Structure formats: C-alpha cells, structure tokens
Amino acid sequence: MKLVSGVGELGIPAMFAEAKRGIILHAAVYGPFSKSEVHIQGLEKALSRTSFNSLDVIAVQPGRENGWDDSFLTALRFGISRQSVDDELELSQSFLAELAERHPEKVNVFPAGNLPCLPLVIVDDTICFGQYAHSCVHAPQGFWGCVEADVEKLFSWAESGNIPVGAGAEEIAAFRLVSECSRAMKCSVNVE
C-alpha cells in the first residue's frame, strides 16, 4: 500500500493510459478532468484499446435533490459559491456526456444516488482513494492511498453479499472500497 500527499503523486493519467480492462471513477464531479489534457488523453487511450471493457463513472448530477446534495457539495467544494459548484456540475455532466457519445459501448455514467463517502479511482486492480473534508483545501490536495487487489473477485463478493471465511484483513479493507462503488452503481435514483 502507498500513501501520498496529493492525488497528482499517484500518476492517474498514466494509469488511465495503461488500463487494460476497466476504470471506475467515483469522485463525484469531473470538471477538473475536462480541463486536463493528460487525463483526457489517458482516458481516450484506454477507451480505444480493444481489450478495454468499460469506464464506469458515478457522478453527482446537477439539479438532483437527494437530501444530502447541499451538505455534500458544501464539503466537496468548501468555500466556493454555490453558483461555482453548479457550474462545475454542469461542466462535469457535459464532459461525461461527450465521453459517452464518443464511446457509447464502453462508457457508463451512473447518477450518484447514495451519499459518496470518499473519492475512488479504480484502474484494473489498482484502487486509489482519498477523503472528503470540510476544508478550503480540496480532496485532490489531501492524502491519497493506493492499493493493489483482485478487483474482479472483490466485486463478486459484493454481488454475493458474502465475504469468504478466511479472507485477509487487507482483502476485507479493499472490499470496503469496492463495495462503495458497487453499491453506488446499483443505487436507484428517483428521477422526477
């Protein structure tokens, strides 16, 4: 396991570019990705690979009312005006819609129905995770961890709802992170 100060230390754009099977993004808002040529290039490289299965993105949607939106967005972008947050949500949605339009068979966008507990980026069997905080220093500048795990196996545990007897402490800890994504992708969102 690795712990770094600032998400930039993880080299996520390079991870995207090297992804062989899949990427899962559970980081709420993706406006910053839309402004980062290296992130876009990494995603496009992965999406163009024939062996690459899917980019699954869990995103907070503009105009949603889940009961937790205001307090979550206040923590996510602490100290920023609500209009700026709304603008970023719109930019995020546009970015994801464009990606899905270019790669409809590989990009899946899931509206966040559950309160996101932490930002997560999963690339093949690498799980990167940060934390949200009520701070003027936003999540990308916080501590980020990175761990290797059999993500496919952990998703199968999430599907079955059972952790096998004899699972190790590190597997169980990684399972918690994968479960956050699995539950978020299954959560039904009331659209009205």
PDB file of N, CA and C in Angstrom, residues 44-124:
ATOM      1  N   GLU A  44      -8.824   8.444 -23.226  1.00  0.00           N
ATOM      2  CA  GLU A  44      -9.025   8.122 -24.651  1.00  0.00           C
ATOM      3  C   GLU A  44      -8.159   6.935 -25.066  1.00  0.00           C
ATOM      4  N   LYS A  45      -6.939   6.872 -24.568  1.00  0.00           N
ATOM      5  CA  LYS A  45      -6.059   5.744 -24.906  1.00  0.00           C
ATOM      6  C   LYS A  45      -6.665   4.437 -24.390  1.00  0.00           C
ATOM      7  N   ALA A  46      -7.149   4.456 -23.142  1.00  0.00           N
ATOM      8  CA  ALA A  46      -7.771   3.248 -22.586  1.00  0.00           C
ATOM      9  C   ALA A  46      -9.017   2.869 -23.379  1.00  0.00           C
ATOM     10  N   LEU A  47      -9.880   3.855 -23.640  1.00  0.00           N
ATOM     11  CA  LEU A  47     -11.135   3.583 -24.332  1.00  0.00           C
ATOM     12  C   LEU A  47     -10.930   3.085 -25.760  1.00  0.00           C
ATOM     13  N   SER A  48      -9.820   3.420 -26.377  1.00  0.00           N
ATOM     14  CA  SER A  48      -9.555   2.978 -27.748  1.00  0.00           C
ATOM     15  C   SER A  48      -8.979   1.559 -27.802  1.00  0.00           C
ATOM     16  N   ARG A  49      -8.559   1.034 -26.655  1.00  0.00           N
ATOM     17  CA  ARG A  49      -7.966  -0.308 -26.598  1.00  0.00           C
ATOM     18  C   ARG A  49      -9.075  -1.357 -26.743  1.00  0.00           C
ATOM     19  N   THR A  50      -8.900  -2.318 -27.634  1.00  0.00           N
ATOM     20  CA  THR A  50      -9.940  -3.330 -27.860  1.00  0.00           C
ATOM     21  C   THR A  50     -10.170  -4.207 -26.635  1.00  0.00           C
ATOM     22  N   SER A  51      -9.138  -4.444 -25.846  1.00  0.00           N
ATOM     23  CA  SER A  51      -9.279  -5.285 -24.650  1.00  0.00           C
ATOM     24  C   SER A  51      -9.986  -4.563 -23.504  1.00  0.00           C
ATOM     25  N   PHE A  52     -10.122  -3.243 -23.614  1.00  0.00           N
ATOM     26  CA  PHE A  52     -10.706  -2.442 -22.536  1.00  0.00           C
ATOM     27  C   PHE A  52     -12.223  -2.613 -22.546  1.00  0.00           C
ATOM     28  N   ASN A  53     -12.785  -2.987 -21.394  1.00  0.00           N
ATOM     29  CA  ASN A  53     -14.218  -3.277 -21.308  1.00  0.00           C
ATOM     30  C   ASN A  53     -15.077  -2.060 -21.030  1.00  0.00           C
ATOM     31  N   SER A  54     -14.753  -1.318 -19.949  1.00  0.00           N
ATOM     32  CA  SER A  54     -15.664  -0.227 -19.600  1.00  0.00           C
ATOM     33  C   SER A  54     -15.026   0.829 -18.708  1.00  0.00           C
ATOM     34  N   LEU A  55     -15.557   2.031 -18.887  1.00  0.00           N
ATOM     35  CA  LEU A  55     -15.308   3.152 -17.993  1.00  0.00           C
ATOM     36  C   LEU A  55     -16.628   3.404 -17.296  1.00  0.00           C
ATOM     37  N   ASP A  56     -16.697   3.092 -16.015  1.00  0.00           N
ATOM     38  CA  ASP A  56     -17.909   3.296 -15.213  1.00  0.00           C
ATOM     39  C   ASP A  56     -17.682   4.505 -14.321  1.00  0.00           C
ATOM     40  N   VAL A  57     -18.594   5.477 -14.421  1.00  0.00           N
ATOM     41  CA  VAL A  57     -18.438   6.734 -13.704  1.00  0.00           C
ATOM     42  C   VAL A  57     -19.666   6.987 -12.845  1.00  0.00           C
ATOM     43  N   ILE A  58     -19.451   7.201 -11.561  1.00  0.00           N
ATOM     44  CA  ILE A  58     -20.520   7.589 -10.638  1.00  0.00           C
ATOM     45  C   ILE A  58     -20.374   9.088 -10.444  1.00  0.00           C
ATOM     46  N   ALA A  59     -21.424   9.837 -10.786  1.00  0.00           N
ATOM     47  CA  ALA A  59     -21.319  11.292 -10.794  1.00  0.00           C
ATOM     48  C   ALA A  59     -22.519  11.954 -10.124  1.00  0.00           C
ATOM     49  N   VAL A  60     -22.253  12.994  -9.367  1.00  0.00           N
ATOM     50  CA  VAL A  60     -23.327  13.831  -8.835  1.00  0.00           C
ATOM     51  C   VAL A  60     -23.886  14.598 -10.028  1.00  0.00           C
ATOM     52  N   GLN A  61     -25.210  14.628 -10.134  1.00  0.00           N
ATOM     53  CA  GLN A  61     -25.874  15.274 -11.258  1.00  0.00           C
ATOM     54  C   GLN A  61     -26.387  16.659 -10.864  1.00  0.00           C
ATOM     55  N   PRO A  62     -26.325  17.612 -11.785  1.00  0.00           N
ATOM     56  CA  PRO A  62     -26.883  18.931 -11.482  1.00  0.00           C
ATOM     57  C   PRO A  62     -28.395  18.824 -11.290  1.00  0.00           C
ATOM     58  N   GLY A  63     -28.908  19.595 -10.358  1.00  0.00           N
ATOM     59  CA  GLY A  63     -30.353  19.645 -10.141  1.00  0.00           C
ATOM     60  C   GLY A  63     -30.948  18.480  -9.379  1.00  0.00           C
ATOM     61  N   ARG A  64     -30.146  17.532  -8.956  1.00  0.00           N
ATOM     62  CA  ARG A  64     -30.660  16.391  -8.179  1.00  0.00           C
ATOM     63  C   ARG A  64     -30.952  16.846  -6.754  1.00  0.00           C
ATOM     64  N   GLU A  65     -31.939  16.246  -6.177  1.00  0.00           N
ATOM     65  CA  GLU A  65     -32.266  16.517  -4.775  1.00  0.00           C
ATOM     66  C   GLU A  65     -32.335  15.181  -4.055  1.00  0.00           C
ATOM     67  N   ASN A  66     -31.218  14.784  -3.463  1.00  0.00           N
ATOM     68  CA  ASN A  66     -31.140  13.504  -2.766  1.00  0.00           C
ATOM     69  C   ASN A  66     -31.269  13.636  -1.255  1.00  0.00           C
ATOM     70  N   GLY A  67     -31.380  14.842  -0.769  1.00  0.00           N
ATOM     71  CA  GLY A  67     -31.422  15.046   0.670  1.00  0.00           C
ATOM     72  C   GLY A  67     -30.034  15.275   1.253  1.00  0.00           C
ATOM     73  N   TRP A  68     -29.004  14.873   0.540  1.00  0.00           N
ATOM     74  CA  TRP A  68     -27.638  15.060   1.022  1.00  0.00           C
ATOM     75  C   TRP A  68     -26.836  15.988   0.116  1.00  0.00           C
ATOM     76  N   ASP A  69     -27.396  16.376  -1.017  1.00  0.00           N
ATOM     77  CA  ASP A  69     -26.663  17.158  -2.018  1.00  0.00           C
ATOM     78  C   ASP A  69     -26.008  18.416  -1.447  1.00  0.00           C
ATOM     79  N   ASP A  70     -26.794  19.252  -0.786  1.00  0.00           N
ATOM     80  CA  ASP A  70     -26.252  20.536  -0.319  1.00  0.00           C
ATOM     81  C   ASP A  70     -25.100  20.354   0.659  1.00  0.00           C
ATOM     82  N   SER A  71     -25.283  19.503   1.658  1.00  0.00           N
ATOM     83  CA  SER A  71     -24.212  19.335   2.642  1.00  0.00           C
ATOM     84  C   SER A  71     -22.988  18.662   2.017  1.00  0.00           C
ATOM     85  N   PHE A  72     -23.208  17.701   1.117  1.00  0.00           N
ATOM     86  CA  PHE A  72     -22.085  17.043   0.452  1.00  0.00           C
ATOM     87  C   PHE A  72     -21.319  18.026  -0.427  1.00  0.00           C
ATOM     88  N   LEU A  73     -22.033  18.787  -1.243  1.00  0.00           N
ATOM     89  CA  LEU A  73     -21.369  19.729  -2.148  1.00  0.00           C
ATOM     90  C   LEU A  73     -20.664  20.838  -1.383  1.00  0.00           C
ATOM     91  N   THR A  74     -21.188  21.200  -0.209  1.00  0.00           N
ATOM     92  CA  THR A  74     -20.517  22.190   0.630  1.00  0.00           C
ATOM     93  C   THR A  74     -19.168  21.644   1.107  1.00  0.00           C
ATOM     94  N   ALA A  75     -19.131  20.371   1.489  1.00  0.00           N
ATOM     95  CA  ALA A  75     -17.855  19.762   1.903  1.00  0.00           C
ATOM     96  C   ALA A  75     -16.939  19.558   0.702  1.00  0.00           C
ATOM     97  N   LEU A  76     -17.508  19.096  -0.412  1.00  0.00           N
ATOM     98  CA  LEU A  76     -16.708  18.808  -1.601  1.00  0.00           C
ATOM     99  C   LEU A  76     -15.979  20.042  -2.108  1.00  0.00           C
ATOM    100  N   ARG A  77     -16.660  21.152  -2.143  1.00  0.00           N
ATOM    101  CA  ARG A  77     -16.083  22.400  -2.643  1.00  0.00           C
ATOM    102  C   ARG A  77     -16.201  23.489  -1.584  1.00  0.00           C
ATOM    103  N   PHE A  78     -15.742  23.158  -0.390  1.00  0.00           N
ATOM    104  CA  PHE A  78     -15.815  24.056   0.764  1.00  0.00           C
ATOM    105  C   PHE A  78     -15.235  25.430   0.400  1.00  0.00           C
ATOM    106  N   GLY A  79     -15.999  26.472   0.715  1.00  0.00           N
ATOM    107  CA  GLY A  79     -15.526  27.836   0.499  1.00  0.00           C
ATOM    108  C   GLY A  79     -15.787  28.389  -0.890  1.00  0.00           C
ATOM    109  N   ILE A  80     -16.439  27.622  -1.750  1.00  0.00           N
ATOM    110  CA  ILE A  80     -16.736  28.063  -3.112  1.00  0.00           C
ATOM    111  C   ILE A  80     -18.229  28.360  -3.205  1.00  0.00           C
ATOM    112  N   SER A  81     -18.592  29.377  -3.962  1.00  0.00           N
ATOM    113  CA  SER A  81     -20.001  29.759  -4.086  1.00  0.00           C
ATOM    114  C   SER A  81     -20.820  28.623  -4.690  1.00  0.00           C
ATOM    115  N   ARG A  82     -22.092  28.588  -4.344  1.00  0.00           N
ATOM    116  CA  ARG A  82     -22.980  27.552  -4.880  1.00  0.00           C
ATOM    117  C   ARG A  82     -23.062  27.662  -6.401  1.00  0.00           C
ATOM    118  N   GLN A  83     -23.033  28.877  -6.931  1.00  0.00           N
ATOM    119  CA  GLN A  83     -23.079  29.040  -8.387  1.00  0.00           C
ATOM    120  C   GLN A  83     -21.848  28.406  -9.043  1.00  0.00           C
ATOM    121  N   SER A  84     -20.684  28.575  -8.431  1.00  0.00           N
ATOM    122  CA  SER A  84     -19.462  27.957  -8.972  1.00  0.00           C
ATOM    123  C   SER A  84     -19.550  26.431  -8.925  1.00  0.00           C
ATOM    124  N   VAL A  85     -20.129  25.906  -7.862  1.00  0.00           N
ATOM    125  CA  VAL A  85     -20.316  24.457  -7.748  1.00  0.00           C
ATOM    126  C   VAL A  85     -21.293  23.988  -8.828  1.00  0.00           C
ATOM    127  N   ASP A  86     -22.399  24.714  -9.002  1.00  0.00           N
ATOM    128  CA  ASP A  86     -23.369  24.351 -10.040  1.00  0.00           C
ATOM    129  C   ASP A  86     -22.733  24.386 -11.427  1.00  0.00           C
ATOM    130  N   ASP A  87     -21.901  25.395 -11.670  1.00  0.00           N
ATOM    131  CA  ASP A  87     -21.198  25.487 -12.956  1.00  0.00           C
ATOM    132  C   ASP A  87     -20.281  24.284 -13.156  1.00  0.00           C
ATOM    133  N   GLU A  88     -19.598  23.877 -12.088  1.00  0.00           N
ATOM    134  CA  GLU A  88     -18.704  22.726 -12.187  1.00  0.00           C
ATOM    135  C   GLU A  88     -19.491  21.434 -12.427  1.00  0.00           C
ATOM    136  N   LEU A  89     -20.666  21.308 -11.797  1.00  0.00           N
ATOM    137  CA  LEU A  89     -21.515  20.141 -12.038  1.00  0.00           C
ATOM    138  C   LEU A  89     -21.958  20.086 -13.506  1.00  0.00           C
ATOM    139  N   GLU A  90     -22.306  21.233 -14.058  1.00  0.00           N
ATOM    140  CA  GLU A  90     -22.703  21.300 -15.473  1.00  0.00           C
ATOM    141  C   GLU A  90     -21.535  20.912 -16.381  1.00  0.00           C
ATOM    142  N   LEU A  91     -20.355  21.427 -16.085  1.00  0.00           N
ATOM    143  CA  LEU A  91     -19.161  21.096 -16.862  1.00  0.00           C
ATOM    144  C   LEU A  91     -18.871  19.599 -16.774  1.00  0.00           C
ATOM    145  N   SER A  92     -18.997  19.046 -15.576  1.00  0.00           N
ATOM    146  CA  SER A  92     -18.789  17.618 -15.355  1.00  0.00           C
ATOM    147  C   SER A  92     -19.753  16.805 -16.204  1.00  0.00           C
ATOM    148  N   GLN A  93     -21.024  17.174 -16.154  1.00  0.00           N
ATOM    149  CA  GLN A  93     -22.043  16.440 -16.903  1.00  0.00           C
ATOM    150  C   GLN A  93     -21.770  16.515 -18.408  1.00  0.00           C
ATOM    151  N   SER A  94     -21.388  17.680 -18.897  1.00  0.00           N
ATOM    152  CA  SER A  94     -21.079  17.841 -20.330  1.00  0.00           C
ATOM    153  C   SER A  94     -19.894  16.971 -20.731  1.00  0.00           C
ATOM    154  N   PHE A  95     -18.857  16.980 -19.909  1.00  0.00           N
ATOM    155  CA  PHE A  95     -17.666  16.177 -20.172  1.00  0.00           C
ATOM    156  C   PHE A  95     -18.019  14.688 -20.263  1.00  0.00           C
ATOM    157  N   LEU A  96     -18.792  14.203 -19.297  1.00  0.00           N
ATOM    158  CA  LEU A  96     -19.158  12.782 -19.281  1.00  0.00           C
ATOM    159  C   LEU A  96     -20.069  12.436 -20.455  1.00  0.00           C
ATOM    160  N   ALA A  97     -20.997  13.334 -20.797  1.00  0.00           N
ATOM    161  CA  ALA A  97     -21.884  13.092 -21.936  1.00  0.00           C
ATOM    162  C   ALA A  97     -21.089  13.000 -23.237  1.00  0.00           C
ATOM    163  N   GLU A  98     -20.079  13.853 -23.389  1.00  0.00           N
ATOM    164  CA  GLU A  98     -19.231  13.804 -24.591  1.00  0.00           C
ATOM    165  C   GLU A  98     -18.447  12.503 -24.655  1.00  0.00           C
ATOM    166  N   LEU A  99     -17.904  12.067 -23.516  1.00  0.00           N
ATOM    167  CA  LEU A  99     -17.184  10.788 -23.489  1.00  0.00           C
ATOM    168  C   LEU A  99     -18.112   9.639 -23.866  1.00  0.00           C
ATOM    169  N   ALA A 100     -19.304   9.638 -23.289  1.00  0.00           N
ATOM    170  CA  ALA A 100     -20.272   8.576 -23.574  1.00  0.00           C
ATOM    171  C   ALA A 100     -20.721   8.608 -25.033  1.00  0.00           C
ATOM    172  N   GLU A 101     -20.810   9.793 -25.613  1.00  0.00           N
ATOM    173  CA  GLU A 101     -21.195   9.911 -27.022  1.00  0.00           C
ATOM    174  C   GLU A 101     -20.103   9.354 -27.937  1.00  0.00           C
ATOM    175  N   ARG A 102     -18.843   9.613 -27.601  1.00  0.00           N
ATOM    176  CA  ARG A 102     -17.730   9.112 -28.408  1.00  0.00           C
ATOM    177  C   ARG A 102     -17.511   7.607 -28.241  1.00  0.00           C
ATOM    178  N   HIS A 103     -17.851   7.083 -27.057  1.00  0.00           N
ATOM    179  CA  HIS A 103     -17.605   5.659 -26.758  1.00  0.00           C
ATOM    180  C   HIS A 103     -18.848   5.044 -26.100  1.00  0.00           C
ATOM    181  N   PRO A 104     -19.979   5.013 -26.810  1.00  0.00           N
ATOM    182  CA  PRO A 104     -21.228   4.559 -26.169  1.00  0.00           C
ATOM    183  C   PRO A 104     -21.204   3.122 -25.674  1.00  0.00           C
ATOM    184  N   GLU A 105     -20.382   2.290 -26.289  1.00  0.00           N
ATOM    185  CA  GLU A 105     -20.331   0.887 -25.887  1.00  0.00           C
ATOM    186  C   GLU A 105     -19.446   0.653 -24.668  1.00  0.00           C
ATOM    187  N   LYS A 106     -18.675   1.670 -24.272  1.00  0.00           N
ATOM    188  CA  LYS A 106     -17.725   1.465 -23.174  1.00  0.00           C
ATOM    189  C   LYS A 106     -17.913   2.408 -21.985  1.00  0.00           C
ATOM    190  N   VAL A 107     -18.608   3.514 -22.158  1.00  0.00           N
ATOM    191  CA  VAL A 107     -18.758   4.496 -21.071  1.00  0.00           C
ATOM    192  C   VAL A 107     -20.149   4.382 -20.462  1.00  0.00           C
ATOM    193  N   ASN A 108     -20.182   4.161 -19.151  1.00  0.00           N
ATOM    194  CA  ASN A 108     -21.429   4.072 -18.401  1.00  0.00           C
ATOM    195  C   ASN A 108     -21.406   5.124 -17.301  1.00  0.00           C
ATOM    196  N   VAL A 109     -22.402   6.004 -17.293  1.00  0.00           N
ATOM    197  CA  VAL A 109     -22.482   7.042 -16.270  1.00  0.00           C
ATOM    198  C   VAL A 109     -23.638   6.699 -15.345  1.00  0.00           C
ATOM    199  N   PHE A 110     -23.333   6.617 -14.054  1.00  0.00           N
ATOM    200  CA  PHE A 110     -24.320   6.293 -13.037  1.00  0.00           C
ATOM    201  C   PHE A 110     -24.558   7.533 -12.173  1.00  0.00           C
ATOM    202  N   PRO A 111     -25.774   8.053 -12.150  1.00  0.00           N
ATOM    203  CA  PRO A 111     -26.052   9.191 -11.259  1.00  0.00           C
ATOM    204  C   PRO A 111     -25.874   8.769  -9.807  1.00  0.00           C
ATOM    205  N   ALA A 112     -25.209   9.599  -9.021  1.00  0.00           N
ATOM    206  CA  ALA A 112     -24.994   9.288  -7.602  1.00  0.00           C
ATOM    207  C   ALA A 112     -26.324   9.374  -6.864  1.00  0.00           C
ATOM    208  N   GLY A 113     -26.752   8.259  -6.337  1.00  0.00           N
ATOM    209  CA  GLY A 113     -27.977   8.218  -5.543  1.00  0.00           C
ATOM    210  C   GLY A 113     -27.681   8.098  -4.063  1.00  0.00           C
ATOM    211  N   ASN A 114     -26.548   7.456  -3.754  1.00  0.00           N
ATOM    212  CA  ASN A 114     -26.084   7.339  -2.369  1.00  0.00           C
ATOM    213  C   ASN A 114     -25.103   8.465  -2.073  1.00  0.00           C
ATOM    214  N   LEU A 115     -25.054   8.873  -0.834  1.00  0.00           N
ATOM    215  CA  LEU A 115     -24.063   9.854  -0.402  1.00  0.00           C
ATOM    216  C   LEU A 115     -22.668   9.278  -0.627  1.00  0.00           C
ATOM    217  N   PRO A 116     -21.840   9.910  -1.457  1.00  0.00           N
ATOM    218  CA  PRO A 116     -20.474   9.421  -1.647  1.00  0.00           C
ATOM    219  C   PRO A 116     -19.670   9.582  -0.350  1.00  0.00           C
ATOM    220  N   CYS A 117     -18.997   8.525   0.066  1.00  0.00           N
ATOM    221  CA  CYS A 117     -18.244   8.567   1.325  1.00  0.00           C
ATOM    222  C   CYS A 117     -16.789   8.979   1.131  1.00  0.00           C
ATOM    223  N   LEU A 118     -16.221   8.720  -0.046  1.00  0.00           N
ATOM    224  CA  LEU A 118     -14.836   9.075  -0.321  1.00  0.00           C
ATOM    225  C   LEU A 118     -14.614   9.018  -1.821  1.00  0.00           C
ATOM    226  N   PRO A 119     -13.650   9.767  -2.334  1.00  0.00           N
ATOM    227  CA  PRO A 119     -13.354   9.664  -3.754  1.00  0.00           C
ATOM    228  C   PRO A 119     -12.533   8.408  -4.039  1.00  0.00           C
ATOM    229  N   LEU A 120     -12.897   7.725  -5.123  1.00  0.00           N
ATOM    230  CA  LEU A 120     -12.231   6.485  -5.511  1.00  0.00           C
ATOM    231  C   LEU A 120     -11.944   6.479  -7.002  1.00  0.00           C
ATOM    232  N   VAL A 121     -10.802   5.960  -7.361  1.00  0.00           N
ATOM    233  CA  VAL A 121     -10.434   5.718  -8.749  1.00  0.00           C
ATOM    234  C   VAL A 121      -9.884   4.297  -8.783  1.00  0.00           C
ATOM    235  N   ILE A 122     -10.536   3.443  -9.568  1.00  0.00           N
ATOM    236  CA  ILE A 122     -10.080   2.057  -9.700  1.00  0.00           C
ATOM    237  C   ILE A 122      -9.669   1.846 -11.150  1.00  0.00           C
ATOM    238  N   VAL A 123      -8.440   1.409 -11.342  1.00  0.00           N
ATOM    239  CA  VAL A 123      -7.913   1.113 -12.673  1.00  0.00           C
ATOM    240  C   VAL A 123      -7.416  -0.326 -12.640  1.00  0.00           C
ATOM    241  N   ASP A 124      -8.116  -1.190 -13.367  1.00  0.00           N
ATOM    242  CA  ASP A 124      -7.823  -2.619 -13.362  1.00  0.00           C
ATOM    243  C   ASP A 124      -7.784  -3.114 -11.908  1.00  0.00           C
TER     244      ASP A 124
END
